[in-house]
Tab-separated table of C-alpha atoms (C1' of nucleotides) in Angstrom:
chain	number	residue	atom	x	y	z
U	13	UNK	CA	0.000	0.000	0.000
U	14	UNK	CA	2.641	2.507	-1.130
U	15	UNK	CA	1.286	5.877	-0.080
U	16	UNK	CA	2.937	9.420	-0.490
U	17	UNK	CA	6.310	8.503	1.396
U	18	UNK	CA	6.836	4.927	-0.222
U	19	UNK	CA	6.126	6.506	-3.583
U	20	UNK	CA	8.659	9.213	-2.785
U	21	UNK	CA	10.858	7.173	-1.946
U	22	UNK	CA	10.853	4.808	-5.303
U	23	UNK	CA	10.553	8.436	-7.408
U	24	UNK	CA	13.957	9.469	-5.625
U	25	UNK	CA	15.535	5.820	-6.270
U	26	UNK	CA	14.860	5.760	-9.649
U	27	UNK	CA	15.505	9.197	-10.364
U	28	UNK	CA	19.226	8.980	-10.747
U	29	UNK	CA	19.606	6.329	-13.110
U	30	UNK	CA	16.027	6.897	-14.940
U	31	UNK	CA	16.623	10.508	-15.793
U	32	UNK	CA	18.346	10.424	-19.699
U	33	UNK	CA	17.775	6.765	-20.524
U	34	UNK	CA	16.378	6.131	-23.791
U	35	UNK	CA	13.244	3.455	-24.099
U	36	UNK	CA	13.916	0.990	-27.130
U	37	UNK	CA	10.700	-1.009	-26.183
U	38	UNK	CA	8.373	-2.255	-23.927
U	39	UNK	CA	7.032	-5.622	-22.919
U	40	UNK	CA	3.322	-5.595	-21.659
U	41	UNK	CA	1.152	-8.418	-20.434
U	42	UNK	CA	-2.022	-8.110	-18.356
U	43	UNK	CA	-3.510	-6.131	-21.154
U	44	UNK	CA	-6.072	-4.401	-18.721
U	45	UNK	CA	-3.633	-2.733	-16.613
U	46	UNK	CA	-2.416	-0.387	-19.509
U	47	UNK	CA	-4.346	3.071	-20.529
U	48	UNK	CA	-5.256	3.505	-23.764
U	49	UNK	CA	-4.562	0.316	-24.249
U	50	UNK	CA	-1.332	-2.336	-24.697
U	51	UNK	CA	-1.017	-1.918	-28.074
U	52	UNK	CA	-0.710	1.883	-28.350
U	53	UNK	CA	1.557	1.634	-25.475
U	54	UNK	CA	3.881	-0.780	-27.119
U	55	UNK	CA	3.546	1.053	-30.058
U	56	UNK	CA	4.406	4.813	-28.883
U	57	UNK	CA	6.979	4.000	-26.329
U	58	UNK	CA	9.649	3.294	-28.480
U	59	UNK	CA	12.059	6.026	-28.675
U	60	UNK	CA	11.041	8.222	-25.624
U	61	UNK	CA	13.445	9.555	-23.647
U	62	UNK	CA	13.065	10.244	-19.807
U	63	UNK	CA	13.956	13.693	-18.565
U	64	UNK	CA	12.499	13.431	-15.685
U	65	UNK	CA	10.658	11.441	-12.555
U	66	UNK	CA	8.280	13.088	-10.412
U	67	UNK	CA	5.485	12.803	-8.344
U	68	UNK	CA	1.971	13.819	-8.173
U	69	UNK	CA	0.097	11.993	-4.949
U	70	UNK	CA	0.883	8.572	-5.085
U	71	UNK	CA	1.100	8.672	-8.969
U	72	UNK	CA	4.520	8.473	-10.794
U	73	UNK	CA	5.365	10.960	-13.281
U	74	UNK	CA	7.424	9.902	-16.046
U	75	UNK	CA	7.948	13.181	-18.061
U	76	UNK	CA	9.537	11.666	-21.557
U	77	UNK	CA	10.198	13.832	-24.969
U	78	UNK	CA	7.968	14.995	-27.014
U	79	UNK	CA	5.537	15.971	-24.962
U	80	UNK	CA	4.736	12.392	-23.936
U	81	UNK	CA	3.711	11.467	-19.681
U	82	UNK	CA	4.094	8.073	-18.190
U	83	UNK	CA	1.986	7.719	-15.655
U	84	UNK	CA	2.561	4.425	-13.078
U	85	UNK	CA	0.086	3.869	-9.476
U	86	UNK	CA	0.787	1.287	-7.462
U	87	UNK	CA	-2.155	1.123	-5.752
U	88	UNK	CA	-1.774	-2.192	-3.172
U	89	UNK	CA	1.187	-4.345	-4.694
U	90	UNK	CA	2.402	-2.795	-7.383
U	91	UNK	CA	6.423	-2.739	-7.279
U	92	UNK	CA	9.200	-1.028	-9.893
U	93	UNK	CA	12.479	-2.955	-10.239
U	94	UNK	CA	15.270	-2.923	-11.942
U	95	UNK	CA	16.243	-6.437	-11.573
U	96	UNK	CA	13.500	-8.976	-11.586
U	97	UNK	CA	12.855	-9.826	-7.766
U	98	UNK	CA	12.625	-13.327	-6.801
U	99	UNK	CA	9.258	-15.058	-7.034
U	100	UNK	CA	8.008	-11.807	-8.169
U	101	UNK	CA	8.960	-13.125	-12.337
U	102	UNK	CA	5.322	-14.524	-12.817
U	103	UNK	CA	3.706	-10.829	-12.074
U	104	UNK	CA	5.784	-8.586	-13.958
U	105	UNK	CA	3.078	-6.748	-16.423
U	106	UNK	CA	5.265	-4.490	-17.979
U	107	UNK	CA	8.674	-4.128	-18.942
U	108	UNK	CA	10.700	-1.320	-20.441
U	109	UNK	CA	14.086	-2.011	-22.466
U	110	UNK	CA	16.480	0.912	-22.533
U	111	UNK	CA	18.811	1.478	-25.071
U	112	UNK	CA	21.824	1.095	-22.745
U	113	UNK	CA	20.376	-2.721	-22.469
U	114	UNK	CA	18.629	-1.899	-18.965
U	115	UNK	CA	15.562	-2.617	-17.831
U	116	UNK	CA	12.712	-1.784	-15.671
U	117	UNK	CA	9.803	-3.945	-14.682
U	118	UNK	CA	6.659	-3.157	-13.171
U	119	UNK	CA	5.404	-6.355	-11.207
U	120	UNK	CA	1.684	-6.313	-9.641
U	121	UNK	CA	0.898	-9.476	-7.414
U	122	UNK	CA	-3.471	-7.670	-7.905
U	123	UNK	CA	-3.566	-6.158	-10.782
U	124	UNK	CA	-4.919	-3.072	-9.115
U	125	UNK	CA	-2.326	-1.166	-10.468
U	126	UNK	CA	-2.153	1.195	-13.599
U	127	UNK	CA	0.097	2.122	-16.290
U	128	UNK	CA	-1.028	5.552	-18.740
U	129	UNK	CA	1.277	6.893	-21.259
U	130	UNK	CA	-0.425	9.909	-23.158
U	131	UNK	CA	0.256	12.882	-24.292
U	132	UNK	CA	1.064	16.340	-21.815
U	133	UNK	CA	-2.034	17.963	-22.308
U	134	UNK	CA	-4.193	14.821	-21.987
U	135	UNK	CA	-2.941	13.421	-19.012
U	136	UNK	CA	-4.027	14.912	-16.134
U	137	UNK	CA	-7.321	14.190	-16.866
U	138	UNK	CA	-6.600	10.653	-18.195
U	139	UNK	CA	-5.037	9.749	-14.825
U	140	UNK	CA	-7.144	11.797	-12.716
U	141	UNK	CA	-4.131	13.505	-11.908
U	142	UNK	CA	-6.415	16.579	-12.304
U	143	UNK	CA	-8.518	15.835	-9.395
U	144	UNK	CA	-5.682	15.556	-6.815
U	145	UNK	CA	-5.841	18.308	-4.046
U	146	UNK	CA	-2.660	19.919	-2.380
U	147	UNK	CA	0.267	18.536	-1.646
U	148	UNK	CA	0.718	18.634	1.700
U	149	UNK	CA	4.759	18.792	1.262
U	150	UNK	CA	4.766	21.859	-1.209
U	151	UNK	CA	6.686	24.447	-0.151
U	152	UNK	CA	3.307	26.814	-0.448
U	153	UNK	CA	1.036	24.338	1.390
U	154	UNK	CA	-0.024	26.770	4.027
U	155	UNK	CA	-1.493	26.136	7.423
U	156	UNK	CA	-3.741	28.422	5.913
U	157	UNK	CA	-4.772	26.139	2.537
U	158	UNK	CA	-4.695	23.211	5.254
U	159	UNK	CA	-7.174	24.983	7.512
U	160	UNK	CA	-9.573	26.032	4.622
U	161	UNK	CA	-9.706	22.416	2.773
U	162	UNK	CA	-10.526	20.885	6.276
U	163	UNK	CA	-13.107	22.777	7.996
U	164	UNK	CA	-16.640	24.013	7.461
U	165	UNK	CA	-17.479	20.303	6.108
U	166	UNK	CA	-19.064	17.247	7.716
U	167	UNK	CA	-17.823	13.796	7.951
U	168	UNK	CA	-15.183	12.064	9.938
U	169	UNK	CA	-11.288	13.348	9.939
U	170	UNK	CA	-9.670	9.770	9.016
U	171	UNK	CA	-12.596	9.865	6.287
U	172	UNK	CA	-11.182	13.931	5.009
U	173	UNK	CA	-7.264	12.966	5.629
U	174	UNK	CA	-8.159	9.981	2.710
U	175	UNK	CA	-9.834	12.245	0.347
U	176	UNK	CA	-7.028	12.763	-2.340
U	177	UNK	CA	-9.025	15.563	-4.018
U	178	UNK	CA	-8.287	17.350	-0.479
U	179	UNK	CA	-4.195	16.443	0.488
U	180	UNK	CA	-2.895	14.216	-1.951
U	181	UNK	CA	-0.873	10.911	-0.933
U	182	UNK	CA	-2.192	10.094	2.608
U	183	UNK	CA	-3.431	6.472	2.755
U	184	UNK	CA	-4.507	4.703	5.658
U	185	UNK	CA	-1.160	4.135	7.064
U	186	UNK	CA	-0.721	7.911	7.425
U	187	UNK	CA	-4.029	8.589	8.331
U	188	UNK	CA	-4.124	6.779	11.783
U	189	UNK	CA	-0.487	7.629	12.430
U	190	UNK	CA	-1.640	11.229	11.430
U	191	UNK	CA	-4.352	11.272	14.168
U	192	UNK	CA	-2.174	9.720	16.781
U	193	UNK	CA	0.609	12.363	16.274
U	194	UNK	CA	-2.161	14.719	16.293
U	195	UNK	CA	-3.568	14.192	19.770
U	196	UNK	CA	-7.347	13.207	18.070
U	197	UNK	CA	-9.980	10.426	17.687
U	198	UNK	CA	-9.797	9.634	13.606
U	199	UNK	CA	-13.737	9.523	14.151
U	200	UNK	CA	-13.651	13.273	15.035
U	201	UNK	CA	-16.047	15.254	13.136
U	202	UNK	CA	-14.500	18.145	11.214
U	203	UNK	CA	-16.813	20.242	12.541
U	204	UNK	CA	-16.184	19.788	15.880
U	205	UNK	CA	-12.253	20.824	15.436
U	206	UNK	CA	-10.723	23.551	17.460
U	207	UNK	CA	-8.252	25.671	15.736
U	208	UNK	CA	-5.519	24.521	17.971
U	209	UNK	CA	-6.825	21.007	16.634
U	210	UNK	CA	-6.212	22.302	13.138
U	211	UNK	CA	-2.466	23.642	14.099
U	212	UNK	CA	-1.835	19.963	15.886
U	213	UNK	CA	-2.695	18.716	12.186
U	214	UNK	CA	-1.030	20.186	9.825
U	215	UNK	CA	2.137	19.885	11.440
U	216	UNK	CA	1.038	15.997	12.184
U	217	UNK	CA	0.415	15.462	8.584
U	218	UNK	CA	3.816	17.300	7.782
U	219	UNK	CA	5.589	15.288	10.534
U	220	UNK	CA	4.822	11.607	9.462
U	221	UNK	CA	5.019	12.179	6.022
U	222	UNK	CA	8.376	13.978	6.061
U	223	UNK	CA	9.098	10.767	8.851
U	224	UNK	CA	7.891	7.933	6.453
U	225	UNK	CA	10.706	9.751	3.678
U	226	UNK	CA	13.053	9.863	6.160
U	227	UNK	CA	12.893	6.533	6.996
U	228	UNK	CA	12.088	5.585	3.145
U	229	UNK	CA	8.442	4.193	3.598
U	230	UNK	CA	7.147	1.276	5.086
U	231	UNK	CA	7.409	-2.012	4.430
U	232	UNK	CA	4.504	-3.594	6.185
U	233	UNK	CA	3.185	-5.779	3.508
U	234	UNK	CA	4.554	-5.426	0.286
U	235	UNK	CA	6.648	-2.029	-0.277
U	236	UNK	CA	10.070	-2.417	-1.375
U	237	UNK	CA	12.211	0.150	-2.910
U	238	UNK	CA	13.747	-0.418	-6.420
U	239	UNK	CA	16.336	-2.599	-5.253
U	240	UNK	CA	14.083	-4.632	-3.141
U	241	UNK	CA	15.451	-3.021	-0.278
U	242	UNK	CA	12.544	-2.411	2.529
U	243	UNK	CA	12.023	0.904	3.946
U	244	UNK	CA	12.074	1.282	7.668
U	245	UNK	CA	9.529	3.468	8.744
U	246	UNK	CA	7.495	0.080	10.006
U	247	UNK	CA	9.956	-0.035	13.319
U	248	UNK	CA	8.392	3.854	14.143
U	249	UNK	CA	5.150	3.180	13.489
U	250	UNK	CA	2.595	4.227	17.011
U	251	UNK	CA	-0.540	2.784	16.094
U	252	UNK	CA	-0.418	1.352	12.624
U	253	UNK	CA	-0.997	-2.613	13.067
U	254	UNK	CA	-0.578	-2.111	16.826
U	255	UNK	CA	-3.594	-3.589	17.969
U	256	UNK	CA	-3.355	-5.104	21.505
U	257	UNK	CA	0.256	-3.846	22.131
U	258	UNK	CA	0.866	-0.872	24.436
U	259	UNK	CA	0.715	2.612	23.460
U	260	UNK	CA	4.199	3.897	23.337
U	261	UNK	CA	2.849	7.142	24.766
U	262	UNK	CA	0.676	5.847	27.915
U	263	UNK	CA	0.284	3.134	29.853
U	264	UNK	CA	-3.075	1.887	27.589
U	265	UNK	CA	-3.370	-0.864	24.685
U	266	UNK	CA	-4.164	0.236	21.021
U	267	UNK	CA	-7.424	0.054	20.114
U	268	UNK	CA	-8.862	-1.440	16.194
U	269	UNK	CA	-11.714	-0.401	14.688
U	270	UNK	CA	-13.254	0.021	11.609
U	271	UNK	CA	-13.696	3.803	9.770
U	272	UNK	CA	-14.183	4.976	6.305
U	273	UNK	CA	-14.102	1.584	5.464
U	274	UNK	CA	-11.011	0.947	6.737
U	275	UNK	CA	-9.149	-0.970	9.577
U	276	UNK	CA	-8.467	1.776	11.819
U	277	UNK	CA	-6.060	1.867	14.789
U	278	UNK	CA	-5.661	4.700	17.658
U	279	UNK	CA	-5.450	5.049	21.489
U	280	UNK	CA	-8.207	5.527	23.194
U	281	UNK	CA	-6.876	7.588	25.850
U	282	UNK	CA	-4.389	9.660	24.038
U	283	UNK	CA	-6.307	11.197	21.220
U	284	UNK	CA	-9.434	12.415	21.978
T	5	DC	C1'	-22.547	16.611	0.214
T	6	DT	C1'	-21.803	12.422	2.736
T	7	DT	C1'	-21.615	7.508	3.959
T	8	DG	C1'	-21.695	2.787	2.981
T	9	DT	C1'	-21.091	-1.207	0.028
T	10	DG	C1'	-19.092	-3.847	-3.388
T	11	DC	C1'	-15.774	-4.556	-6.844
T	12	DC	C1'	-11.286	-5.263	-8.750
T	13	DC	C1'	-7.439	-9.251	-7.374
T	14	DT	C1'	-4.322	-12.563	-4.922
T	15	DG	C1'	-1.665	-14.168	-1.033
T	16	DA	C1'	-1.336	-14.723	3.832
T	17	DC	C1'	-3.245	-16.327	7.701
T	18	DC	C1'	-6.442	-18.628	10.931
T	19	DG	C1'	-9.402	-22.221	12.769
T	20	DC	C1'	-10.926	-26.699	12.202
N	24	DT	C1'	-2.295	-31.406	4.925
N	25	DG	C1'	-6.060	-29.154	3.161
N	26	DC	C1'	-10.013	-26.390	3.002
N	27	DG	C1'	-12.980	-22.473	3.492
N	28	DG	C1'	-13.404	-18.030	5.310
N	29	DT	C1'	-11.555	-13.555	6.231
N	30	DC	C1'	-8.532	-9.783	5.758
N	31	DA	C1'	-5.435	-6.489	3.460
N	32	DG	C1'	-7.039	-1.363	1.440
N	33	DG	C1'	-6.309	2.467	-3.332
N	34	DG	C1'	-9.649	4.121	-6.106
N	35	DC	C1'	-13.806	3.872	-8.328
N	36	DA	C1'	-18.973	3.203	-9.340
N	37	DC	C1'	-23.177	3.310	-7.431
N	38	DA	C1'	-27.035	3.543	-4.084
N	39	DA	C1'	-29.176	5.742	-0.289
DNA sequence: CTTGTGCCCTGACCGC
DNA sequence: TGCGGTCAGGGCACAA
């Protein structure tokens, strides 16, 4: 479940060596996972150069020549490698071939994943790139901006910190850690948020997710980096898959429940 | 506008 | 050992 951090953290692995390699080819199977379709893909690739990696939410950015954007999400499983991991062989669905003889393979153990390559001014609405809401690590992401997307609305804060058309790249990882670091209940209601509450927020939501890049994701289930290398941001983890051990901030057990449709994990007695 | 449900998928895990 | 059930949860469609 790579969220903003993991998906930083593959974006700044691959960067180096990605940036200026040519694409000879590509090798796709799993037909569905590719937008507008396999054979286009396998068809326009060829050629493309990368000048640059980025990231926009959880998607990656590939920005090639002539005007052309590959777009990759993870979603739950999906994994980029250089080297073919392992066991991981049978789920590769796509494979690039550099001219220097390289390669790079996407492997996705659901299928949820999804590969787009189209053109600049297409993309963003192709990929739903367009919909995405702040990111909460820009420079110009204001308390501000953070304040103004999250009040005056209804609902539950796990459900808001989720919503990727507010802050872009928190998944549910983040969200409960969020809430913890925060101080408050991830069943909250927005409305019922003080404006210290807000302040305790934003820099909670600034704190993990600068934490998780620090510590280059987590590797709870699935993530690896590019090299296969985990992350370690699953040994600072407070509530996240805690359930039944003791709080590391009180004397109390962590708490599961379910929110937003989603396992959910806090202490009861230190967020409120 | 908001919540809830189910779907897409497969592997891991649990109880029997 | 095997078998069925449940869970994982990003994003979307759809219903209420």
């Amino acid at each position: 479940m790579p969220e903003l951090p993991e998906v930083e953290t593959i974006v700044r692995q691959l960067r180096p060596d990605a940036a200026g390699k040519k694409i000879s080819g590509a090798v796709v199977k799993g037909r569905s996972l590719i937008l507008p379709s396999a054979e286009k893909f396998e068809r326009m690739i060829g050629g493309l150069k990368i000048l640059s990696v980025t990231r926009q939410g959880k998607f990656i950015v590939f920005n090639l020549s002539k005007k052309m954007k590959l777009v990759i999400h993870l979603r739950m499983t999906g994994r980029l490698m250089w080297k073919k991991q392992k066991g991981r062989e049978k789920y590769i669905v796509l494979t690039l071939i550099f001219t220097d003889g390289t390669c790079l393979h996407f492997s996705d153990v659901r299928k949820f994943g999804r590969v787009w390559l189209y053109p600049e001014q297409y993309y963003k609405k192709a990929t739903g790139i367009c919909r995405l809401g702040a990111d909460p690590l820009g420079k110009s992401f204001s308390f501000e901006d953070f304040r103004r997307l999250f009040s005056g609305r209804n609902g539950s804060l796990k459900a808001a910190l989720l919503r990727q058309d507010l802050i872009a790249g928190v998944g549910n990882i983040y969200a409960d850690e969020i809430c913890f670091n925060a101080g408050l209940s991830p069943a909250r209601k927005l409305a019922n948020l003080t404006g210290k509450d807000f302040k305790s927020l934003y820099k909670a939501v600034r704190f993990c997710l600068n934490e998780g890049i620090k510590h280059c994701g987590v590797s709870v289930s699935d993530f690896v980096g590019i090299s296969g290398r985990k992350g370690l941001h699953q040994n600072y983890l407070q509530v996240y898959g805690r359930h039944g051990e003791k709080c590391r901030r009180c004397a109390g057990f962590i708490h599961k429940t379910r929110l937003a449709g989603r396992g959910t994990y806090y202490c009861p007695s230190c967020q409120r």
